[in-house]
Tab-separated table of C-alpha atoms in Angstrom:
chain	number	residue	atom	x	y	z
V	1	MET	CA	-3.107	-18.102	56.521
V	2	LYS	CA	-5.391	-20.411	54.735
V	3	VAL	CA	-3.451	-21.432	51.159
V	4	ASN	CA	-5.743	-21.618	47.719
V	5	TYR	CA	-4.783	-24.844	46.606
V	6	ASN	CA	-7.456	-24.855	43.337
V	7	ILE	CA	-5.803	-20.957	42.713
V	8	LEU	CA	-2.169	-22.556	43.525
V	9	CYS	CA	-2.438	-25.954	40.885
V	10	LEU	CA	-3.709	-23.944	38.202
V	11	VAL	CA	-1.765	-21.688	38.490
V	12	TYR	CA	1.364	-24.350	37.648
V	13	LEU	CA	-0.831	-25.177	34.758
V	14	LEU	CA	-0.930	-21.245	33.600
V	15	ALA	CA	2.985	-21.090	34.112
V	16	LEU	CA	3.824	-25.059	32.736
V	17	PHE	CA	1.520	-23.936	29.659
V	18	ILE	CA	3.111	-21.200	29.264
V	19	THR	CA	6.508	-22.721	29.128
V	20	ALA	CA	4.765	-25.174	26.685
V	21	CYS	CA	4.011	-22.570	23.665
V	22	VAL	CA	7.670	-21.107	24.467
V	23	LYS	CA	9.488	-23.880	23.401
V	24	GLU	CA	7.291	-24.371	20.353
V	25	ASP	CA	7.375	-21.211	19.339
V	26	ALA	CA	11.525	-21.466	19.206
V	27	ASP	CA	10.976	-24.842	17.874
V	28	ILE	CA	8.655	-23.439	15.229
V	29	THR	CA	10.983	-20.885	14.504
V	30	GLY	CA	14.109	-23.698	14.510
V	31	SER	CA	16.845	-19.887	15.379
V	32	GLU	CA	19.115	-18.961	17.016
V	33	ARG	CA	17.429	-16.265	19.319
V	34	GLU	CA	20.117	-12.820	19.786
V	35	ASP	CA	20.504	-11.416	21.976
V	36	GLY	CA	19.352	-7.002	21.992
V	37	GLU	CA	16.949	-5.844	20.463
V	38	ASP	CA	13.770	-6.924	17.829
V	39	ILE	CA	12.860	-4.073	14.913
V	40	GLU	CA	9.909	-4.188	13.500
V	41	PHE	CA	9.997	-3.363	9.556
V	42	THR	CA	6.716	-3.015	7.298
V	43	VAL	CA	8.224	-3.772	4.037
V	44	PRO	CA	6.738	-3.058	0.574
V	45	TYR	CA	6.773	-6.190	-1.872
V	46	SER	CA	6.284	-6.763	-5.752
V	47	SER	CA	4.759	-9.800	-5.884
V	48	SER	CA	4.776	-11.969	-9.677
V	49	GLY	CA	3.943	-9.264	-13.142
V	50	TRP	CA	2.648	-12.647	-14.503
V	51	VAL	CA	-0.885	-12.136	-14.387
V	52	THR	CA	-2.643	-11.150	-17.969
V	53	PRO	CA	-6.886	-10.160	-18.239
V	54	ALA	CA	-8.929	-12.537	-16.505
V	55	VAL	CA	-11.387	-14.923	-19.025
V	56	THR	CA	-13.999	-16.715	-18.242
V	57	ARG	CA	-12.640	-19.688	-18.493
V	58	GLY	CA	-8.808	-21.249	-18.849
V	59	THR	CA	-7.612	-20.065	-16.353
V	60	VAL	CA	-6.811	-22.298	-13.266
V	61	LEU	CA	-5.971	-19.129	-11.080
V	62	ALA	CA	-7.056	-16.479	-10.025
V	63	ASP	CA	-4.594	-13.827	-9.385
V	64	ASP	CA	-1.396	-15.285	-9.674
V	65	ARG	CA	0.729	-12.593	-7.815
V	66	ARG	CA	-1.391	-14.026	-4.770
V	67	VAL	CA	1.181	-14.304	-1.672
V	68	ALA	CA	0.283	-16.749	1.381
V	69	SER	CA	2.985	-16.041	3.465
V	70	ILE	CA	6.996	-14.443	3.503
V	71	ASP	CA	9.134	-15.875	5.608
V	72	ALA	CA	13.745	-14.397	6.060
V	73	LEU	CA	16.438	-16.707	6.584
V	74	VAL	CA	18.358	-14.355	7.863
V	75	TYR	CA	22.354	-14.559	6.992
V	76	ARG	CA	25.600	-13.582	9.410
V	77	VAL	CA	28.060	-11.863	6.816
V	78	ASN	CA	31.941	-12.355	7.771
V	79	GLU	CA	33.106	-9.112	7.536
V	80	ASN	CA	36.448	-10.126	6.256
V	81	THR	CA	35.731	-13.290	3.771
V	82	GLY	CA	31.806	-12.000	2.677
V	83	GLU	CA	30.627	-15.547	3.466
V	84	GLU	CA	27.488	-15.952	4.411
V	85	THR	CA	26.192	-17.404	7.588
V	86	PHE	CA	22.908	-19.094	8.862
V	87	ALA	CA	22.243	-17.107	11.828
V	88	TYR	CA	18.408	-16.722	12.302
V	89	TYR	CA	14.322	-18.065	10.790
V	90	ARG	CA	11.742	-15.096	11.054
V	91	ARG	CA	7.698	-15.142	9.835
V	92	HIS	CA	6.042	-11.558	8.611
V	93	THR	CA	4.038	-10.653	11.570
V	94	ASP	CA	1.086	-8.641	9.198
V	95	LEU	CA	0.784	-9.343	5.373
V	96	ILE	CA	-1.116	-6.954	2.605
V	97	GLN	CA	-1.858	-8.102	0.026
V	98	ALA	CA	-0.900	-6.191	-3.547
V	99	VAL	CA	-2.491	-4.338	-5.665
V	100	ASP	CA	-1.062	-4.465	-9.469
V	101	GLY	CA	1.686	-6.309	-7.308
V	102	GLN	CA	2.756	-3.715	-4.606
V	103	GLY	CA	1.883	-4.802	-1.559
V	104	SER	CA	3.732	-4.239	1.818
V	105	PHE	CA	4.203	-6.345	5.047
V	106	THR	CA	5.675	-6.692	8.342
V	107	ILE	CA	8.625	-8.374	10.153
V	108	ARG	CA	10.422	-8.129	12.632
V	109	LEU	CA	14.590	-8.538	12.698
V	110	ALA	CA	16.299	-8.235	15.240
V	111	ARG	CA	18.729	-5.230	15.542
V	112	SER	CA	22.891	-5.713	14.715
V	113	GLU	CA	25.128	-5.515	17.375
V	114	SER	CA	28.659	-3.655	16.565
V	115	GLY	CA	27.757	-2.544	13.037
V	116	GLU	CA	27.668	-6.663	12.189
V	117	LYS	CA	25.975	-6.368	8.396
V	118	TYR	CA	22.899	-9.136	8.241
V	119	SER	CA	21.803	-11.029	4.695
V	120	VAL	CA	18.459	-12.414	4.099
V	121	ASP	CA	16.480	-14.263	1.679
V	122	PHE	CA	12.843	-13.631	1.534
V	123	LEU	CA	10.822	-16.845	0.408
V	124	ALA	CA	6.992	-16.223	-0.556
V	125	SER	CA	3.954	-18.419	0.076
V	126	PHE	CA	6.763	-21.681	0.866
V	127	SER	CA	4.595	-24.745	2.004
V	128	SER	CA	4.647	-25.093	6.254
V	129	ASN	CA	6.536	-28.513	4.299
V	130	ASP	CA	8.141	-26.303	2.364
V	131	ILE	CA	9.658	-24.695	6.036
V	132	ASN	CA	9.283	-26.507	8.039
V	133	THR	CA	11.653	-29.335	5.931
V	134	LEU	CA	14.313	-26.889	5.390
V	135	LEU	CA	14.969	-25.847	8.924
V	136	ASN	CA	15.055	-29.332	10.260
V	137	SER	CA	17.774	-30.098	8.321
V	138	VAL	CA	19.704	-26.528	8.533
V	139	ASN	CA	21.727	-24.976	11.427
V	140	ILE	CA	23.204	-21.828	13.114
V	141	GLY	CA	25.665	-21.520	11.380
V	142	ASP	CA	25.249	-23.662	8.252
V	143	THR	CA	26.293	-21.152	4.914
V	144	ARG	CA	23.879	-19.876	2.762
V	145	ALA	CA	25.206	-22.304	-0.303
V	146	SER	CA	24.199	-25.186	1.639
V	147	VAL	CA	21.192	-23.926	2.959
V	148	ARG	CA	19.725	-23.047	-0.871
V	149	GLU	CA	21.369	-26.783	-2.144
V	150	LYS	CA	18.573	-28.233	0.805
V	151	LEU	CA	14.744	-26.078	-0.100
V	152	THR	CA	14.434	-27.920	-2.716
V	153	ARG	CA	11.661	-29.840	-4.786
V	154	GLY	CA	10.779	-32.365	-7.486
V	155	GLY	CA	11.479	-32.203	-10.943
V	156	SER	CA	8.292	-33.720	-12.219
V	157	SER	CA	6.596	-30.847	-9.178
V	158	VAL	CA	3.498	-28.117	-10.473
V	159	ALA	CA	4.263	-24.711	-9.183
V	160	VAL	CA	0.805	-24.989	-7.276
V	161	VAL	CA	2.229	-24.366	-3.709
V	162	SER	CA	-1.647	-24.508	-3.179
V	163	SER	CA	-5.228	-23.463	-5.402
V	164	THR	CA	-3.794	-20.000	-4.369
V	165	TYR	CA	-0.365	-19.573	-4.638
V	166	LEU	CA	2.977	-19.958	-6.488
V	167	ALA	CA	6.316	-20.099	-4.170
V	168	ALA	CA	8.667	-16.302	-4.740
V	169	TRP	CA	12.602	-15.676	-3.455
V	170	SER	CA	13.942	-12.080	-2.770
V	171	TYR	CA	17.644	-11.775	-1.995
V	172	ILE	CA	17.988	-8.377	0.246
V	173	PRO	CA	22.466	-8.512	0.047
V	174	PRO	CA	24.080	-7.460	3.488
V	175	THR	CA	23.735	-4.814	5.023
V	176	VAL	CA	23.447	-3.264	8.966
V	177	ILE	CA	20.385	-4.219	10.190
V	178	ASP	CA	19.054	-0.776	12.542
V	179	ARG	CA	16.558	1.509	12.660
V	180	ASP	CA	17.852	3.953	10.116
V	181	THR	CA	18.011	0.090	8.162
V	182	ASP	CA	16.009	0.831	4.257
V	183	LEU	CA	15.048	-2.971	3.124
V	184	GLY	CA	13.509	-1.072	-0.114
V	185	THR	CA	10.789	-2.492	-1.766
V	186	VAL	CA	11.747	-6.575	-2.450
V	187	LYS	CA	10.755	-7.765	-5.435
V	188	LEU	CA	9.669	-11.310	-5.320
V	189	ILE	CA	10.582	-14.174	-8.224
V	190	CYS	CA	8.352	-16.622	-9.013
V	191	ALA	CA	10.441	-19.230	-9.182
V	192	PHE	CA	8.764	-21.006	-11.614
V	193	VAL	CA	8.510	-20.298	-15.518
V	194	LYS	CA	5.042	-19.351	-16.935
V	195	LEU	CA	2.876	-21.260	-20.120
V	196	ASP	CA	0.415	-19.607	-21.444
V	197	LEU	CA	-0.769	-21.601	-25.044
V	198	GLY	CA	-3.573	-21.617	-27.627
V	199	LEU	CA	-4.599	-22.590	-30.329
V	200	ASN	CA	-5.364	-19.667	-32.704
V	201	TRP	CA	-5.663	-17.325	-29.971
V	202	PRO	CA	-5.019	-13.326	-30.358
V	203	SER	CA	-5.216	-12.202	-27.539
V	204	ASP	CA	-5.114	-12.166	-23.650
V	205	ALA	CA	-8.904	-10.983	-23.103
V	206	GLN	CA	-10.522	-13.192	-25.447
V	207	PRO	CA	-10.853	-18.120	-25.343
V	208	ALA	CA	-8.914	-19.278	-28.004
V	209	GLU	CA	-10.555	-19.859	-31.608
V	210	GLY	CA	-8.743	-23.497	-32.028
V	211	LEU	CA	-7.934	-25.024	-35.670
V	212	THR	CA	-9.774	-26.816	-37.720
V	213	ASN	CA	-7.245	-29.301	-37.653
V	214	PHE	CA	-5.924	-30.108	-34.175
V	215	LYS	CA	-8.208	-30.264	-30.597
V	216	LEU	CA	-5.929	-29.076	-27.749
V	217	SER	CA	-6.341	-31.741	-24.462
V	218	ALA	CA	-2.837	-31.590	-22.592
V	219	ILE	CA	0.841	-30.007	-22.449
V	220	TYR	CA	3.052	-32.873	-21.142
V	221	MET	CA	7.265	-31.966	-20.662
V	222	ALA	CA	10.095	-35.021	-21.107
V	223	VAL	CA	14.052	-35.024	-19.939
V	224	TYR	CA	13.048	-31.985	-17.299
V	225	GLY	CA	14.912	-32.387	-13.532
V	226	ALA	CA	15.244	-34.891	-11.547
V	227	ASN	CA	15.310	-31.304	-8.880
V	228	ALA	CA	15.345	-28.184	-8.933
V	229	TYR	CA	16.566	-25.416	-6.073
V	230	MET	CA	13.383	-23.274	-5.453
V	231	ILE	CA	16.909	-20.044	-4.369
V	232	PRO	CA	18.120	-19.520	-8.125
V	233	ALA	CA	22.412	-20.163	-7.813
V	234	PRO	CA	24.127	-15.845	-7.641
V	235	GLU	CA	25.691	-16.518	-10.883
V	236	ASN	CA	22.782	-16.697	-12.489
V	237	TYR	CA	21.320	-13.779	-10.837
V	238	ASP	CA	21.544	-9.734	-12.062
V	239	MET	CA	21.503	-8.466	-7.876
V	240	ALA	CA	21.790	-4.753	-9.741
V	241	SER	CA	18.857	-5.061	-12.507
V	242	GLY	CA	17.274	-8.033	-9.770
V	243	LYS	CA	16.705	-10.028	-13.501
V	244	VAL	CA	17.238	-14.012	-13.228
V	245	ILE	CA	20.266	-14.019	-16.152
V	246	THR	CA	20.853	-18.361	-16.932
V	247	PRO	CA	18.136	-20.816	-15.147
V	248	THR	CA	20.188	-22.439	-12.262
V	249	VAL	CA	19.403	-26.527	-12.702
V	250	TRP	CA	19.777	-29.639	-10.341
V	251	PRO	CA	22.565	-32.032	-11.831
V	252	SER	CA	20.467	-34.825	-13.494
V	253	ILE	CA	17.844	-35.379	-15.336
V	254	ILE	CA	14.673	-37.225	-16.114
V	255	GLY	CA	15.431	-38.744	-19.620
V	256	GLY	CA	14.499	-40.610	-22.326
V	257	THR	CA	10.553	-41.402	-22.800
V	258	THR	CA	9.021	-40.309	-19.775
V	259	THR	CA	7.416	-37.387	-19.440
V	260	HIS	CA	5.222	-35.036	-17.179
V	261	ARG	CA	2.004	-33.678	-17.652
V	262	LEU	CA	2.293	-30.009	-16.935
V	263	ILE	CA	-1.638	-30.159	-17.826
V	264	GLY	CA	-4.441	-31.829	-18.780
V	265	ASN	CA	-8.161	-32.015	-19.153
V	266	ILE	CA	-7.831	-28.917	-21.941
V	267	THR	CA	-11.187	-28.332	-23.536
V	268	ASP	CA	-11.293	-24.964	-24.864
V	269	ASP	CA	-8.363	-24.987	-27.208
V	270	TYR	CA	-5.646	-22.606	-24.503
V	271	VAL	CA	-4.360	-22.123	-20.948
V	272	MET	CA	-3.410	-18.971	-18.907
V	273	ASN	CA	-2.848	-19.379	-15.412
V	274	GLY	CA	-2.354	-22.600	-15.005
V	275	CYS	CA	0.613	-24.223	-16.422
V	276	TYR	CA	3.403	-23.966	-14.898
V	277	PHE	CA	7.536	-25.672	-14.545
V	278	PHE	CA	10.672	-25.215	-13.121
V	279	GLU	CA	13.664	-23.475	-15.077
V	280	GLN	CA	15.180	-25.557	-17.295
V	281	ASP	CA	18.241	-25.427	-19.135
V	282	VAL	CA	17.412	-27.074	-23.040
V	283	ASN	CA	21.397	-27.715	-24.260
V	284	ARG	CA	21.908	-30.731	-21.723
V	285	THR	CA	21.318	-33.936	-23.352
V	286	ASN	CA	19.758	-37.415	-22.094
V	287	ASN	CA	22.491	-39.947	-23.454
V	288	ASN	CA	19.751	-40.945	-26.563
V	289	GLY	CA	20.469	-37.178	-27.492
V	290	GLN	CA	17.657	-35.783	-26.871
V	291	ARG	CA	17.330	-33.001	-25.154
V	292	PHE	CA	14.348	-30.817	-22.519
V	293	THR	CA	11.228	-30.982	-24.972
V	294	LEU	CA	7.332	-29.778	-24.838
V	295	LEU	CA	4.632	-32.132	-26.497
V	296	VAL	CA	1.697	-30.871	-26.954
V	297	TYR	CA	-0.826	-33.801	-27.223
V	298	GLY	CA	-4.548	-33.855	-28.711
V	299	THR	CA	-6.985	-34.397	-31.137
V	300	VAL	CA	-6.096	-34.509	-35.349
V	301	TYR	CA	-8.506	-34.237	-37.895
V	302	ASP	CA	-8.317	-34.589	-41.459
V	303	SER	CA	-9.449	-31.832	-44.441
V	304	GLU	CA	-12.530	-33.210	-43.802
V	305	GLY	CA	-12.900	-33.405	-40.020
V	306	THR	CA	-13.119	-37.330	-39.339
V	307	GLU	CA	-11.096	-38.114	-36.773
V	308	ILE	CA	-7.593	-39.135	-37.337
V	309	GLY	CA	-6.818	-40.281	-33.645
V	310	LEU	CA	-4.622	-38.140	-31.436
V	311	ARG	CA	-0.922	-37.826	-31.143
V	312	TYR	CA	1.893	-35.984	-29.792
V	313	PHE	CA	4.042	-32.698	-31.683
V	314	PRO	CA	7.220	-31.383	-29.884
V	315	LEU	CA	7.722	-27.940	-29.111
V	316	ARG	CA	10.693	-26.646	-28.991
V	317	LEU	CA	10.874	-22.458	-28.999
V	318	LYS	CA	13.222	-20.287	-31.024
V	319	ASP	CA	15.566	-17.833	-29.224
V	320	PRO	CA	14.257	-14.883	-31.027
V	321	ASP	CA	17.713	-13.156	-31.077
V	322	ASN	CA	18.691	-16.218	-31.663
V	323	PRO	CA	16.866	-18.841	-33.942
V	324	ASP	CA	19.863	-20.962	-34.277
V	325	GLU	CA	19.097	-21.713	-30.362
V	326	ARG	CA	16.459	-22.849	-28.133
V	327	LEU	CA	14.996	-20.429	-26.481
V	328	GLU	CA	15.711	-20.965	-22.224
V	329	TYR	CA	13.579	-21.242	-19.792
V	330	LEU	CA	13.915	-18.657	-16.819
V	331	ARG	CA	11.403	-19.046	-13.333
V	332	GLY	CA	9.705	-15.701	-12.682
V	333	HIS	CA	8.889	-15.390	-16.936
V	334	ARG	CA	6.331	-16.109	-18.911
V	335	TYR	CA	6.639	-17.843	-21.530
V	336	ARG	CA	2.628	-16.695	-24.299
V	337	VAL	CA	2.392	-18.941	-26.817
V	338	ASN	CA	-0.530	-18.902	-29.541
V	339	ILE	CA	0.386	-22.250	-31.871
V	340	THR	CA	-0.893	-20.726	-35.542
V	341	ALA	CA	-1.169	-23.824	-37.623
V	342	ILE	CA	-0.797	-27.382	-37.092
V	343	TYR	CA	1.105	-29.250	-39.903
V	344	GLY	CA	-0.087	-33.159	-40.066
V	345	GLU	CA	-0.716	-35.855	-37.929
V	346	GLY	CA	2.080	-35.753	-34.957
V	347	TYR	CA	3.394	-38.583	-33.352
V	348	THR	CA	1.264	-41.804	-31.896
V	349	THR	CA	4.177	-42.157	-29.220
V	350	VAL	CA	6.603	-39.870	-27.408
V	351	GLN	CA	9.586	-41.124	-28.624
V	352	ASP	CA	8.988	-40.480	-32.028
V	353	ALA	CA	7.731	-36.758	-31.074
V	354	MET	CA	11.118	-36.485	-29.356
V	355	SER	CA	13.381	-37.737	-32.297
V	356	ALA	CA	11.401	-35.259	-34.520
V	357	ASP	CA	13.136	-32.455	-36.416
V	358	ASP	CA	13.205	-28.693	-34.614
V	359	ASP	CA	10.263	-27.248	-36.677
V	360	PHE	CA	8.746	-29.682	-37.665
V	361	GLY	CA	4.884	-29.716	-37.344
V	362	ILE	CA	4.036	-26.596	-35.567
V	363	ALA	CA	3.585	-22.698	-36.747
V	364	TYR	CA	3.365	-19.841	-33.177
V	365	ASP	CA	3.717	-17.092	-32.463
V	366	LEU	CA	5.461	-16.308	-29.284
V	367	LEU	CA	5.930	-13.502	-26.412
V	368	VAL	CA	8.467	-13.878	-23.563
V	369	ASN	CA	8.673	-11.322	-20.474
V	370	GLU	CA	9.354	-11.048	-17.197
V	371	GLU	CA	7.659	-11.023	-14.416
V	372	GLY	CA	7.342	-7.362	-13.298
V	373	ASP	CA	7.382	-5.556	-16.805
V	374	ILE	CA	4.899	-5.573	-18.814
V	375	ASN	CA	2.370	-7.221	-17.053
V	376	HIS	CA	-0.369	-5.685	-18.866
V	377	ILE	CA	-0.227	-7.288	-23.152
V	378	VAL	CA	-3.555	-6.452	-25.756
V	379	TYR	CA	-2.945	-8.080	-29.156
V	380	ASN	CA	-4.606	-8.989	-32.306
V	381	SER	CA	-2.864	-11.910	-35.157
V	382	SER	CA	0.147	-9.883	-35.820
V	383	ASN	CA	1.201	-7.605	-32.950
V	384	PHE	CA	1.561	-6.211	-29.391
V	385	LEU	CA	1.823	-2.877	-26.738
V	386	GLY	CA	2.103	-3.932	-22.832
V	387	VAL	CA	2.890	-2.332	-19.911
V	388	SER	CA	4.443	-2.871	-16.895
V	389	THR	CA	0.249	-0.882	-14.972
V	390	VAL	CA	-2.171	-0.146	-14.347
V	391	ASN	CA	-2.794	1.903	-11.828
V	392	GLU	CA	0.555	4.537	-10.243
V	393	SER	CA	-1.266	6.677	-6.917
V	394	PHE	CA	0.354	8.815	-5.210
V	395	SER	CA	-0.130	11.762	-1.663
V	396	ALA	CA	-0.460	15.123	-1.483
V	397	ASN	CA	3.227	16.185	-1.988
V	398	GLY	CA	3.843	14.495	-4.877
V	399	GLY	CA	6.548	12.448	-6.605
V	400	SER	CA	8.286	10.627	-9.075
V	401	GLY	CA	7.058	7.072	-10.864
V	402	GLU	CA	8.505	5.637	-14.526
V	403	ILE	CA	5.965	2.995	-15.573
V	404	MET	CA	8.284	0.428	-18.455
V	405	VAL	CA	6.775	-0.473	-21.973
V	406	LEU	CA	7.379	-2.109	-25.085
V	407	THR	CA	5.792	-2.512	-28.785
V	408	ASP	CA	6.774	-4.448	-31.441
V	409	VAL	CA	4.192	-2.079	-33.556
V	410	PRO	CA	6.410	-0.835	-36.588
V	411	GLY	CA	5.359	2.678	-36.489
V	412	GLY	CA	6.720	2.623	-32.305
V	413	TRP	CA	4.685	3.758	-29.331
V	414	THR	CA	3.762	7.352	-28.313
V	415	VAL	CA	2.263	8.166	-24.545
V	416	SER	CA	0.517	11.488	-23.166
V	417	PHE	CA	-0.775	13.033	-20.182
V	418	GLU	CA	-4.603	13.876	-20.162
V	419	ASP	CA	-7.376	14.145	-18.160
V	420	GLU	CA	-11.044	12.082	-18.771
V	421	PHE	CA	-11.776	14.567	-21.174
V	422	GLY	CA	-8.630	13.754	-23.373
V	423	ALA	CA	-6.853	17.488	-22.454
V	424	ALA	CA	-2.715	17.601	-21.694
V	425	VAL	CA	-3.022	18.210	-17.649
V	426	THR	CA	-0.759	21.067	-16.269
V	427	TRP	CA	-0.267	18.533	-12.806
V	428	ILE	CA	1.669	15.791	-14.174
V	429	THR	CA	5.233	16.663	-16.215
V	430	PRO	CA	7.508	12.994	-18.139
V	431	THR	CA	11.170	14.006	-18.003
V	432	SER	CA	12.074	11.091	-20.429
V	433	ALA	CA	10.728	10.291	-24.203
V	434	THR	CA	7.563	10.314	-25.141
V	435	SER	CA	7.268	7.956	-27.994
V	436	GLY	CA	9.769	4.533	-28.616
V	437	ASP	CA	10.282	2.383	-31.020
V	438	LYS	CA	9.054	-0.977	-31.836
V	439	ASP	CA	10.973	-3.666	-30.291
V	440	GLN	CA	13.424	-0.927	-27.484
V	441	LYS	CA	12.021	-1.530	-24.170
V	442	ALA	CA	12.008	1.477	-22.806
V	443	GLY	CA	10.681	4.020	-19.311
V	444	VAL	CA	8.466	6.680	-19.446
V	445	THR	CA	9.230	8.063	-16.442
V	446	TYR	CA	7.630	11.347	-15.317
V	447	THR	CA	6.929	14.035	-12.401
V	448	VAL	CA	4.243	15.073	-9.566
V	449	VAL	CA	3.696	17.857	-9.037
V	450	ASN	CA	2.281	19.271	-4.776
V	451	TYR	CA	-0.966	19.293	-4.408
V	452	ILE	CA	-3.370	21.672	-1.755
V	453	TYR	CA	-6.717	20.718	-2.244
V	454	PRO	CA	-8.925	17.822	-0.689
V	455	THR	CA	-9.568	16.127	-3.186
V	456	ASP	CA	-8.703	13.203	-5.336
V	457	ARG	CA	-7.440	14.209	-8.937
V	458	VAL	CA	-6.861	11.557	-11.868
V	459	ALA	CA	-4.464	11.557	-14.267
V	460	TYR	CA	-4.268	9.121	-17.560
V	461	ALA	CA	-0.648	8.257	-18.774
V	462	LYS	CA	-1.849	7.403	-22.630
V	463	PHE	CA	0.098	4.687	-24.518
V	464	THR	CA	-1.113	4.331	-28.234
V	465	ALA	CA	1.079	2.131	-30.949
V	466	GLY	CA	-0.381	1.670	-34.714
V	467	VAL	CA	-3.903	0.403	-33.631
V	468	PHE	CA	-2.941	0.116	-29.717
V	469	GLU	CA	-4.034	2.118	-27.046
V	470	ILE	CA	-3.348	0.867	-22.752
V	471	SER	CA	-4.378	3.855	-20.777
V	472	THR	CA	-2.859	3.653	-17.177
V	473	GLU	CA	-4.624	5.726	-14.704
V	474	ILE	CA	-2.323	8.254	-11.884
V	475	ILE	CA	-4.176	9.162	-8.904
V	476	GLN	CA	-3.200	12.104	-6.426
V	477	ARG	CA	-4.985	11.941	-3.303
V	478	GLY	CA	-6.381	14.494	-1.756
V	479	ARG	CA	-4.462	16.849	1.492
V	480	SER	CA	-7.242	15.875	3.349
V	481	GLY	CA	-6.802	11.895	2.965
V	482	GLU	CA	-3.701	10.783	4.162
């Protein structure tokens, strides 16, 4: 028999190539290959609820809910002690971008053997460098606590992973992985604090009106954590509510007169979707007794409009529920600051600004909301109304839904379910109160009945509070469209 050595060489080279690819895949995953079956899960997720209405200028990120990737750090759970130790790593195989904060991803997880439980840290939009650095330092059997200690960033790092994406995190508590497992909706908590700030800026939907005696140029921070943890400590996160309750901060701080510029070159007297930093403990001090401070920087003018010069003003937000205390900065929270007045001429040096009294120099209105709760907000100079979503969708089978609402209007809020002409609809039934008091965040729950016709139908949950109105569109798909 004549042997074709050219073909044999090609087969040999192909085999080498396949072997190299398999090894490369194993290196990339940095994980122990589990024996047994992999199960593919399609998992819904909710991403950051920070996104505010787009404006023509003043924005950096068009949509800070976008997700670039989702990685899974999977831990084996000791049935006797509950200790979680690193088992393997996986990355999503498919990703559907969020629409109004809701998306989904597909990922393959190893089936549990003999009822073993696993827990998962989901990491969204972490850079390849973050993941590779972590996997190169983590070994099979490392505790979850030790993994968290290794996933850190420099304290002055700005939160933007790229020009489009923000890093976020979620956790799945111990569960058996099998074909009956329901991972639920993964709520992604952004790893950073978001600061939106403007001068005489009553509404997100409009540019700032500005002040006559001050022109905003930049925002700095001082006395901040030397590094930051990308995953919160378990004791600082409430699993039942899915909320961060206390900042997870690095033990040491960068103090003195060292500052980090969070954003510069501000030209329109406001910044929205562009200023992010790590959560901070505002109560710990440096050797000079100074605490974390934001510094507003810009040009000061006198009453005649003559330029005085560039100056710093300290901004130390107060807790609305306890005005004697400074406000904590928590990851996954948006802090909207509307500076209504600037007093005095400010300070030429950081040291002088840091030494100033808390209440000197700036008057402001503050709105704080946690991601995923109140995403869509309308304001004026005095009050606001906000809801969690402006789009809901149901299949022809119907179902139930919930819309969160919050206002500070003295008369509270009301909601009605109407068609496009303002008439009440009968296919949606509220199952909770349709009105509420100010300053009390509430969930409006409702049910949608079964639908037998082929065309879609639409209704609106119309929320009103004083002069404000926001409508949430509720679509039910026709029977033939499922």
